[in-house]
Amino acid sequence: MRRFRPYLHYLKMVRGPLTTAIFCGLLYGVSSGAGLPALVKYIFPAIFSHKADGLSLGTVALIASCIPLVFLVRAISGYLNSYYIQLSGVRILEALRLDYFRKLQVLPLSFLQRKASGDLLSRGMADTQQLQFTLTLLANDGVKQPMTLAGAIGFLVWQAFTTDGVLLVLVCLVIVPLSVLPVRYVGRKVLRRAHQLQAHLGSVTSIFSENLAATREVRAFGLEQREADRFAAGTRSLVTAQMKIAKYAQALTPAIEVLSAVGIAATLVFAFGTGVTLETFIAVVTALYMSYEPVKKIGALNNEIKRGTAALDRLEAVLHEPVTITDPAQPAEVGRLRGDIAFAGVTFAYDSAPVLWDVTVAIPAGTVCALVGPSGAGKTTFANLVPRFYEVGAGAVTIDGLDVRAMRLADLRRNIALVSQDPVLFNDTVYNNLLLGWPAAAHGVVMAAAIDAHADEFIRGLAHGYDTVVGERGVLLSGGQKQRIALARAFLRNAPLLILDEATSALDSESEAAIQDALRKLVVGKTVIIIAHRFSTIRDASLILVFDRGEIIARGNHASLYADNALYKSLYDRQHAGAA
Ligand code: ADP
């Protein structure tokens, strides 16, 4: 219970509906726990006892109408209780998911890359759902069931004082706490298995999302059977985990029912001994039954709390993860940057082994700087440190002499346009995808950017022009078309710094020429870092940095490097041969 305290603010948010729900729950509890036994005790005898011989039909009908009345109160309050609990529940779920999703937006990329995206997805959908279920059940049955129990026990105690079956009632009261034993036992068993269940759910979702992200590969490599087997194995362990919980959770109700039958039998024996009347006996048994019911429900609630705890652990693993890349406490005021980039003694590691070693370099504003080197040398990592996607281990990255850690993230990133190798488009219209570059852009500006990026021609050729929806991740467009949209975004953004990851895959020659032309226009007056793969790009760069195993081993322009640096010469000759 204590675990959930920090999350009770989610309940506060739905105070209105929840209060209504709980009030109706109370009414439901009293009308069930005390109302039903009272009917048995007073209404039936009032009609059937010999004293009732003189009653008119009207009076009997009046007395009998108490029965539907009690049930009506119980029905309406039960209904309103369920409705408002559901309402509170979905609101809580919404807030929980939103908090989780927001957290994912600000967590460091290094954290997200360590986790399987399917597992993160499962935490956001399945674990929030479980937690929502637990919280609302806690809010609901946590009040309603104890109230029903109190109602029933209250009735029993009242009977004890008003009739002569005191002993009988005492016996009943002793048996009620006994049934708490199986509840505790089962709860302990469920907790551990709930952890396993949610983890299995996460891994099944991972297999699923991985598969959907690799539909082409699966067919190309004939992995259909392997994938189906992997998924089958995942769902099989999920089923096993589900059944392990069911094994214990489902045993609870029968166990409590057997206990209550023993209780009723014992009551019967004592009733015989003390000579109570039939009506009292039946009323007491009804009250007894009414008090087992909540014990059963409280037991189920206990199981749900355990399952909720497991879900909470998984959510907290993300919610409590520190956001390491944040705005500084006293950010420097940053407008439009000029674009002098400098790395001073920068060392960086993703895990333990450094990927960049003591890198020092200055890239003056207006430079087109090409990064070359073998794959895995650290070029991408170097470029990713400029927008502060990762935090340097030692040293500093500065722009215009200002440490990137001294600026607000939004200020820094507003000054940077990023064009990646495989640009991601959202499943929206072409126009809205362009707008991402600068959401406030006027229509004319968007058009101009598309024209500059040589994207306008092909966009007009699409089925609905700028209003064509591009499909998830832009599947309906070719690689070259996606690149041109990404370039148009960069034009729109018009940032002083441009980071470009050149596509390694060959594009059709028309796209290639269009992109080269667009790039030449785009780089004017900007500081550009290009992870370069094409010799033409490399040759045109004013500064070339040669990376090898995390270090810059040479720098200069094409002519000087080609003459002096063996690695550069071999890389360039290979590029040239490949392109020729
Ligand atoms: P390049 O762009 O020159 O091909 P990268 O900067 O992508 O090289 O990678 C440099 C090294 O860092 C490689 O050894 C790569 O395996 C490692 N690396 C890259 N990204 C990550 C990551 N997210 N987590 C762990 N290691 C990474």
XYZ file of C-alpha atoms and ligand atoms in Angstrom:
607
model
C 0.000 0.000 0.000
C 2.779 2.404 0.950
C 4.309 1.927 -2.490
C 1.294 3.568 -4.079
C 1.308 6.679 -1.923
C 3.340 8.854 -4.339
C 0.804 7.995 -7.021
C -2.255 8.969 -5.062
C -2.077 12.362 -6.747
C -3.533 10.619 -9.752
C -6.565 9.959 -7.568
C -6.704 13.598 -6.495
C -7.092 14.586 -10.108
C -10.382 12.659 -10.322
C -11.636 13.764 -6.910
C -15.211 14.526 -8.072
C -16.107 11.262 -9.799
C -14.156 9.286 -7.233
C -16.005 10.819 -4.281
C -19.324 10.075 -5.954
C -18.154 6.550 -6.651
C -17.048 5.992 -3.067
C -20.255 7.447 -1.629
C -22.273 5.114 -3.847
C -19.941 2.322 -2.766
C -20.785 3.010 0.866
C -24.465 2.935 0.110
C -23.983 -0.302 -1.783
C -22.016 -1.763 1.088
C -24.594 -0.919 3.733
C -27.528 -2.048 1.595
C -25.792 -5.369 0.903
C -24.081 -6.067 4.197
C -26.883 -5.004 6.533
C -29.868 -4.492 4.187
C -30.139 -8.023 2.848
C -29.879 -9.800 6.225
C -32.365 -7.310 7.665
C -34.835 -8.247 4.920
C -34.543 -11.895 5.894
C -34.859 -11.126 9.551
C -37.769 -8.669 9.502
C -39.689 -8.736 6.225
C -40.279 -12.463 5.774
C -41.380 -13.060 9.382
C -43.604 -9.978 9.282
C -45.620 -11.651 6.539
C -45.392 -15.323 7.456
C -45.632 -15.329 11.249
C -48.997 -16.068 12.890
C -49.111 -12.429 14.092
C -49.556 -11.390 10.473
C -52.855 -13.223 10.053
C -54.874 -10.027 10.238
C -52.835 -8.128 7.620
C -54.631 -6.767 4.579
C -53.244 -7.455 1.102
C -52.294 -3.756 0.819
C -50.166 -3.877 3.957
C -48.475 -7.076 2.793
C -47.699 -5.419 -0.552
C -46.296 -2.416 1.300
C -44.076 -4.609 3.454
C -43.039 -6.713 0.459
C -42.095 -3.573 -1.471
C -39.181 -3.145 0.929
C -37.488 -6.015 -0.937
C -37.294 -4.303 -4.352
C -36.542 -1.059 -2.544
C -33.404 -2.440 -0.912
C -32.359 -4.040 -4.188
C -33.076 -0.818 -6.063
C -30.836 1.188 -3.735
C -28.196 -1.516 -4.093
C -28.560 -1.610 -7.892
C -28.425 2.149 -8.462
C -25.590 2.732 -6.037
C -23.715 -0.273 -7.460
C -24.179 1.011 -10.994
C -23.106 4.586 -10.226
C -20.166 3.251 -8.257
C -18.939 1.156 -11.198
C -19.543 3.945 -13.695
C -17.647 6.608 -11.785
C -14.863 4.225 -10.912
C -14.472 3.444 -14.590
C -14.458 7.149 -15.382
C -11.777 7.835 -12.776
C -9.850 4.819 -14.048
C -9.601 5.911 -17.663
C -8.623 9.426 -16.604
C -5.875 8.029 -14.397
C -4.675 5.800 -17.210
C -4.563 8.782 -19.545
C -2.487 10.807 -17.093
C -0.158 7.913 -16.330
C 0.502 7.191 -19.987
C 1.067 10.845 -20.708
C 3.583 11.158 -17.873
C 5.378 8.058 -19.081
C 5.407 9.265 -22.679
C 6.630 12.721 -21.695
C 9.429 11.131 -19.720
C 10.506 9.140 -22.783
C 10.806 12.420 -24.707
C 13.414 13.810 -22.319
C 15.367 10.702 -21.313
C 18.897 10.548 -22.702
C 19.198 8.747 -26.024
C 21.746 6.433 -24.454
C 19.067 5.121 -22.084
C 16.530 4.583 -24.862
C 19.085 2.804 -27.032
C 19.867 0.381 -24.222
C 16.215 -0.702 -23.961
C 14.221 -2.737 -26.452
C 11.587 -0.423 -27.891
C 8.922 -3.138 -27.641
C 9.596 -3.412 -23.928
C 9.283 0.354 -23.490
C 6.053 0.166 -25.473
C 4.737 -2.615 -23.274
C 5.534 -0.637 -20.135
C 3.637 2.326 -21.561
C 0.585 0.304 -22.550
C 0.299 -2.915 -20.500
C 1.923 -1.813 -17.245
C 0.068 1.494 -17.106
C -3.129 -0.458 -17.742
C -2.348 -2.810 -14.881
C -1.511 0.057 -12.563
C -4.691 1.886 -13.514
C -6.664 -1.238 -12.755
C -4.985 -1.594 -9.380
C -5.444 2.051 -8.413
C -9.144 2.114 -9.256
C -9.786 -1.244 -7.665
C -7.967 0.002 -4.604
C -10.048 3.164 -4.546
C -13.252 1.230 -5.079
C -13.094 -2.116 -3.309
C -10.715 -0.602 -0.797
C -13.768 1.277 0.527
C -16.764 -0.699 -0.635
C -15.722 -4.132 0.568
C -14.629 -3.121 4.070
C -17.934 -1.213 4.287
C -19.928 -4.288 3.304
C -17.970 -6.238 5.870
C -18.600 -3.568 8.483
C -22.293 -3.528 7.549
C -22.548 -7.294 7.961
C -20.554 -7.372 11.190
C -22.586 -4.439 12.494
C -25.751 -6.415 11.844
C -24.323 -9.446 13.628
C -23.316 -7.396 16.651
C -26.722 -5.773 16.752
C -28.312 -9.215 16.661
C -26.055 -10.295 19.481
C -27.432 -7.548 21.670
C -31.093 -7.773 20.673
C -31.540 -11.539 20.604
C -30.236 -14.244 22.867
C -27.843 -15.789 20.337
C -24.731 -13.982 21.606
C -22.606 -17.083 21.545
C -23.681 -17.839 17.999
C -22.591 -14.430 16.847
C -19.255 -14.764 18.592
C -18.581 -17.992 16.730
C -19.310 -16.248 13.475
C -16.976 -13.407 14.308
C -14.142 -15.782 15.100
C -14.396 -17.508 11.746
C -14.248 -14.330 9.650
C -10.602 -13.461 10.452
C -9.594 -17.077 9.784
C -10.393 -16.606 6.128
C -7.751 -13.883 5.921
C -5.044 -16.563 6.115
C -5.432 -17.872 2.557
C -5.605 -14.267 1.342
C -2.152 -13.527 2.705
C -0.667 -16.758 1.453
C -1.948 -16.303 -2.090
C -0.886 -12.625 -2.182
C 2.724 -13.540 -1.529
C 2.684 -16.140 -4.301
C 1.118 -13.762 -6.790
C 3.652 -10.932 -6.357
C 6.674 -12.791 -7.660
C 4.768 -14.271 -10.567
C 3.298 -10.913 -11.515
C 6.822 -9.582 -12.050
C 7.570 -12.457 -14.398
C 4.294 -11.965 -16.233
C 4.850 -8.271 -16.981
C 8.428 -8.958 -18.100
C 7.227 -11.692 -20.449
C 4.612 -9.321 -21.795
C 7.402 -6.823 -22.504
C 9.508 -9.334 -24.370
C 6.592 -10.546 -26.484
C 5.865 -6.939 -27.474
C 9.557 -6.546 -28.333
C 9.524 -9.539 -30.631
C 6.395 -8.138 -32.233
C 7.728 -4.629 -32.838
C 11.120 -5.879 -33.981
C 9.393 -8.085 -36.497
C 7.212 -5.276 -37.839
C 10.275 -3.065 -38.227
C 12.027 -5.711 -40.288
C 9.316 -6.993 -42.621
C 11.602 -6.751 -45.661
C 14.499 -8.553 -44.029
C 12.220 -11.335 -42.821
C 11.085 -12.063 -46.351
C 14.475 -11.489 -47.968
C 16.272 -13.912 -45.644
C 13.381 -16.367 -45.398
C 13.029 -15.831 -41.646
C 9.250 -16.325 -41.510
C 9.454 -19.652 -39.683
C 12.198 -18.489 -37.332
C 10.154 -15.388 -36.451
C 6.985 -17.402 -35.914
C 8.929 -19.796 -33.668
C 10.427 -16.939 -31.695
C 6.997 -15.411 -31.221
C 5.465 -18.774 -30.295
C 8.158 -19.316 -27.660
C 7.466 -15.835 -26.266
C 3.720 -16.280 -26.069
C 4.172 -19.764 -24.607
C 6.159 -18.409 -21.668
C 3.560 -15.666 -21.346
C 0.829 -18.295 -21.067
C 2.870 -20.215 -18.506
C 3.312 -17.064 -16.434
C -0.383 -16.234 -16.710
C -1.355 -19.724 -15.587
C 1.007 -19.573 -12.627
C -0.874 -16.519 -11.400
C -4.223 -18.128 -12.188
C -3.212 -21.214 -10.220
C -2.986 -19.220 -7.008
C -5.453 -16.422 -7.621
C -8.241 -18.798 -8.650
C -7.731 -20.982 -5.592
C -8.642 -18.100 -3.327
C -12.409 -18.053 -3.880
C -12.966 -21.794 -3.398
C -10.746 -21.779 -0.306
C -12.742 -18.983 1.273
C -16.019 -20.608 0.278
C -15.076 -23.883 1.939
C -14.090 -21.943 5.023
C -17.404 -20.144 5.008
C -19.293 -23.429 4.635
C -17.425 -24.695 7.708
C -18.425 -21.468 9.418
C -22.072 -21.954 8.534
C -22.034 -25.568 9.688
C -20.461 -24.539 12.986
C -23.090 -21.828 13.339
C -25.781 -24.433 12.739
C -24.420 -26.652 15.522
C -24.265 -23.769 17.953
C -27.691 -22.562 16.878
C -29.080 -25.989 17.736
C -27.400 -25.792 21.130
C -28.662 -22.314 21.985
C -32.115 -22.797 20.512
C -32.359 -19.650 18.394
C -35.304 -19.183 16.048
C -35.160 -19.984 12.352
C -35.442 -16.346 11.265
C -32.566 -15.312 13.472
C -30.547 -18.221 12.211
C -31.179 -17.441 8.536
C -30.514 -13.729 9.083
C -27.241 -14.529 10.817
C -26.213 -16.908 8.027
C -27.050 -14.241 5.435
C -24.952 -11.701 7.322
C -22.190 -14.270 7.596
C -22.347 -14.903 3.876
C -22.342 -11.157 3.261
C -19.148 -10.864 5.263
C -17.330 -13.647 3.393
C -18.048 -11.977 0.110
C -16.005 -8.867 0.981
C -13.224 -10.991 2.424
C -13.072 -12.739 -0.938
C -13.034 -9.420 -2.773
C -10.430 -7.989 -0.434
C -8.348 -11.068 -1.193
C -8.695 -10.435 -4.921
C -7.828 -6.796 -4.280
C -4.725 -7.922 -2.467
C -3.703 -9.935 -5.552
C -4.303 -6.931 -7.774
C -2.172 -4.803 -5.485
C 0.640 -7.294 -5.935
C 0.237 -7.208 -9.685
C 0.068 -3.426 -9.570
C 3.275 -3.384 -7.552
C 5.000 -5.398 -10.265
C 3.747 -3.019 -12.953
C 4.783 -0.046 -10.852
C 8.307 -1.407 -10.495
C 8.594 -1.584 -14.254
C 7.192 1.908 -14.760
C 9.384 3.353 -12.048
C 12.448 1.906 -13.736
C 11.695 4.467 -16.446
C 9.972 7.226 -14.449
C 12.821 7.386 -11.916
C 15.587 7.198 -14.503
C 17.524 10.452 -14.116
C 17.278 12.910 -16.967
C 20.982 13.617 -17.300
C 20.853 15.950 -20.274
C 18.946 18.982 -19.030
C 18.918 22.749 -19.234
C 21.554 24.392 -17.040
C 20.412 26.115 -13.845
C 21.478 29.510 -15.170
C 21.359 29.259 -18.940
C 23.246 31.735 -21.101
C 20.998 33.875 -23.279
C 21.412 32.552 -26.778
C 19.933 34.045 -29.908
C 21.142 33.091 -33.337
C 24.599 31.574 -33.073
C 27.386 32.515 -35.433
C 28.589 28.944 -35.711
C 32.200 28.636 -34.500
C 32.348 25.045 -33.304
C 35.230 23.858 -31.126
C 36.006 20.539 -29.428
C 38.546 20.855 -26.619
C 40.030 17.625 -25.276
C 36.772 15.727 -25.761
C 36.629 12.133 -24.607
C 33.421 10.155 -24.855
C 32.279 6.601 -24.131
C 28.869 4.958 -24.617
C 29.752 2.224 -22.176
C 33.193 1.705 -20.692
C 35.431 1.810 -23.766
C 35.971 5.369 -25.067
C 34.767 5.969 -28.603
C 36.383 9.421 -28.861
C 39.822 10.092 -27.406
C 40.963 13.563 -26.446
C 39.570 15.188 -29.594
C 40.522 18.830 -30.100
C 39.489 20.713 -33.211
C 38.141 24.108 -34.269
C 35.598 24.444 -37.046
C 35.268 28.173 -37.782
C 31.894 29.617 -38.767
C 31.093 29.153 -42.436
C 33.316 26.074 -42.826
C 32.081 23.034 -44.695
C 33.740 20.298 -42.720
C 33.771 16.699 -43.959
C 34.325 13.818 -41.565
C 35.937 10.803 -43.192
C 37.332 7.576 -41.877
C 36.584 3.879 -41.635
C 33.223 2.765 -40.312
C 33.133 2.731 -36.515
C 35.854 5.385 -36.262
C 33.588 7.762 -34.320
C 32.328 10.206 -36.964
C 28.639 9.909 -36.074
C 29.433 10.124 -32.393
C 31.456 13.287 -33.002
C 28.556 14.890 -34.892
C 26.045 13.841 -32.213
C 27.942 15.701 -29.507
C 27.237 19.062 -31.137
C 23.441 19.029 -30.521
C 24.263 17.470 -27.122
C 22.517 14.190 -27.873
C 25.114 12.721 -25.533
C 27.148 14.279 -22.768
C 30.930 14.466 -23.146
C 32.931 12.420 -20.646
C 35.785 14.922 -20.449
C 36.603 18.171 -22.227
C 34.021 20.478 -23.768
C 32.151 21.199 -26.962
C 31.671 24.917 -27.503
C 29.846 27.021 -30.052
C 30.882 30.668 -30.381
C 33.029 30.035 -27.301
C 30.021 28.978 -25.220
C 29.867 25.462 -23.773
C 26.843 23.609 -25.174
C 26.040 22.646 -21.573
C 25.646 26.332 -20.705
C 22.759 26.829 -23.141
C 19.151 25.787 -22.956
C 18.678 22.645 -25.030
C 15.937 24.327 -27.035
C 18.197 27.324 -27.842
C 21.053 25.069 -28.880
C 18.966 22.795 -31.038
C 17.053 25.649 -32.654
C 20.389 26.678 -34.123
C 21.008 23.278 -35.679
C 19.456 21.602 -38.692
C 19.963 17.883 -38.919
C 19.659 15.767 -42.039
C 20.102 12.105 -41.315
C 21.058 9.283 -43.611
C 17.628 7.729 -43.521
C 15.277 10.603 -42.725
C 12.209 9.673 -40.701
C 8.886 10.972 -41.902
C 5.736 10.858 -39.812
C 2.562 9.288 -41.127
C 1.104 12.610 -42.133
C 0.864 14.757 -45.254
C 3.973 15.817 -47.132
C 3.189 19.415 -46.216
C 3.031 18.717 -42.484
C 6.230 16.711 -42.703
C 7.953 19.708 -44.261
C 6.565 21.996 -41.566
C 8.478 20.057 -38.897
C 11.508 22.071 -40.005
C 9.822 25.242 -38.778
C 6.227 24.782 -37.580
C 5.352 28.484 -37.836
C 6.435 28.821 -41.452
C 4.096 30.586 -43.863
C 2.804 28.713 -46.884
C 5.018 30.594 -49.313
C 8.128 29.871 -47.280
C 7.349 26.155 -47.224
C 6.929 26.175 -50.998
C 10.195 28.035 -51.486
C 12.027 25.500 -49.312
C 10.539 22.608 -51.274
C 11.617 24.247 -54.526
C 15.150 24.882 -53.215
C 15.417 21.235 -52.153
C 14.258 20.084 -55.604
C 11.349 18.389 -53.886
C 8.571 20.474 -55.405
C 8.585 18.636 -58.772
C 8.061 15.163 -57.383
C 5.640 16.325 -54.669
C 3.362 17.837 -57.299
C 3.478 14.508 -59.109
C 2.125 12.615 -56.058
C -1.533 11.552 -56.005
C -2.645 14.437 -53.792
C 0.372 16.710 -54.131
C 1.369 18.314 -50.859
C -1.623 16.680 -49.141
C -0.456 13.134 -49.879
C -0.116 11.072 -46.724
C 3.315 9.442 -46.803
C 2.620 6.251 -44.812
C 4.329 5.103 -41.667
C 7.973 6.194 -41.665
C 7.420 7.482 -45.198
C 7.220 4.019 -46.794
C 5.394 5.397 -49.801
C 8.369 7.525 -50.856
C 11.716 6.525 -52.357
C 14.982 7.052 -50.482
C 15.918 9.966 -52.712
C 12.505 11.590 -52.218
C 12.738 11.272 -48.445
C 16.163 12.888 -48.546
C 14.861 15.806 -50.519
C 12.058 16.299 -48.007
C 14.666 16.226 -45.248
C 16.692 18.848 -47.127
C 13.593 21.017 -47.558
C 13.092 20.810 -43.799
C 16.667 21.980 -43.334
C 16.072 24.890 -45.728
C 12.997 25.829 -43.710
C 14.843 25.630 -40.454
C 17.512 27.980 -41.828
C 19.800 27.284 -38.873
C 23.413 28.529 -38.789
C 24.677 25.002 -38.094
C 23.980 22.081 -40.363
C 24.765 18.467 -39.594
C 24.469 16.147 -42.495
C 24.800 12.407 -42.559
C 25.240 11.574 -46.187
C 23.357 8.538 -47.500
C 25.645 5.589 -48.135
C 23.230 3.874 -50.462
C 23.369 4.850 -54.093
C 20.494 7.010 -55.272
C 19.093 7.190 -58.760
C 21.084 9.651 -60.813
C 18.255 12.166 -61.045
C 17.903 12.263 -57.244
C 21.645 12.351 -56.861
C 22.055 15.398 -59.099
C 19.076 17.156 -57.507
C 20.381 16.523 -54.012
C 23.898 17.711 -54.831
C 22.492 20.879 -56.306
C 20.215 21.451 -53.295
C 23.117 20.857 -50.937
C 25.303 23.418 -52.641
C 22.594 26.007 -52.033
C 21.892 24.827 -48.508
C 25.439 25.061 -47.168
C 25.971 28.691 -48.136
C 26.853 30.822 -45.107
C 26.479 27.921 -42.648
C 28.849 25.890 -40.548
C 28.418 22.411 -41.897
C 29.514 19.059 -40.548
C 29.079 16.304 -43.120
C 29.644 12.657 -42.439
C 30.756 12.208 -45.974
C 30.637 9.157 -48.175
C 30.823 10.707 -51.642
C 34.118 11.814 -53.030
C 32.560 14.853 -54.657
C 31.339 16.094 -51.285
C 34.663 15.393 -49.674
C 36.638 17.211 -52.365
C 34.460 20.311 -52.077
C 34.854 20.549 -48.292
C 37.019 23.339 -46.963
C 38.133 21.257 -43.991
C 38.467 17.497 -43.848
C 38.900 15.614 -40.573
C 40.227 12.081 -40.875
C 38.993 9.837 -38.064
C 40.543 6.567 -37.033
C 39.629 4.594 -33.900
C 38.242 7.587 -32.048
C 40.966 10.061 -32.912
C 41.422 12.721 -35.551
C 44.618 11.525 -37.168
C 44.851 14.171 -39.857
C 43.161 17.383 -40.954
C 43.408 19.709 -43.907
C 42.053 20.071 -47.402
C 41.828 17.402 -50.027
C 45.074 18.196 -51.840
C 47.258 18.281 -48.738
C 45.702 15.166 -47.165
C 45.873 13.211 -50.394
C 49.579 13.945 -50.602
C 50.431 13.366 -46.930
C 48.036 10.872 -45.371
C 48.079 7.216 -46.316
C 44.711 6.351 -44.703
C 42.991 9.289 -46.387
C 44.565 8.412 -49.745
C 43.431 4.799 -49.532
C 39.881 5.767 -48.421
C 39.582 8.346 -51.147
C 40.942 6.077 -53.858
C 38.487 3.387 -52.828
C 35.570 5.881 -52.963
C 36.719 7.155 -56.291
C 37.105 3.689 -57.741
C 33.675 2.735 -56.404
C 32.034 5.791 -57.921
C 33.832 5.670 -61.256
P 31.176 5.996 -37.520
O 30.118 7.030 -37.641
O 32.540 6.511 -37.775
O 30.904 4.761 -38.330
P 30.211 5.734 -34.812
O 30.433 7.052 -34.186
O 28.849 5.417 -35.268
O 31.256 5.518 -36.008
O 30.657 4.602 -33.790
C 31.876 4.634 -33.092
C 31.920 3.460 -32.126
O 30.921 3.623 -31.137
C 31.672 2.118 -32.782
O 32.588 1.196 -32.215
C 30.256 1.783 -32.407
O 30.150 0.407 -32.255
C 30.088 2.489 -31.087
N 28.692 2.973 -30.901
C 28.008 3.772 -31.728
N 26.777 4.056 -31.247
C 26.674 3.414 -30.058
C 25.664 3.306 -29.047
N 24.488 3.934 -29.156
N 25.924 2.551 -27.969
C 27.101 1.911 -27.841
N 28.094 1.979 -28.739
C 27.908 2.718 -29.842
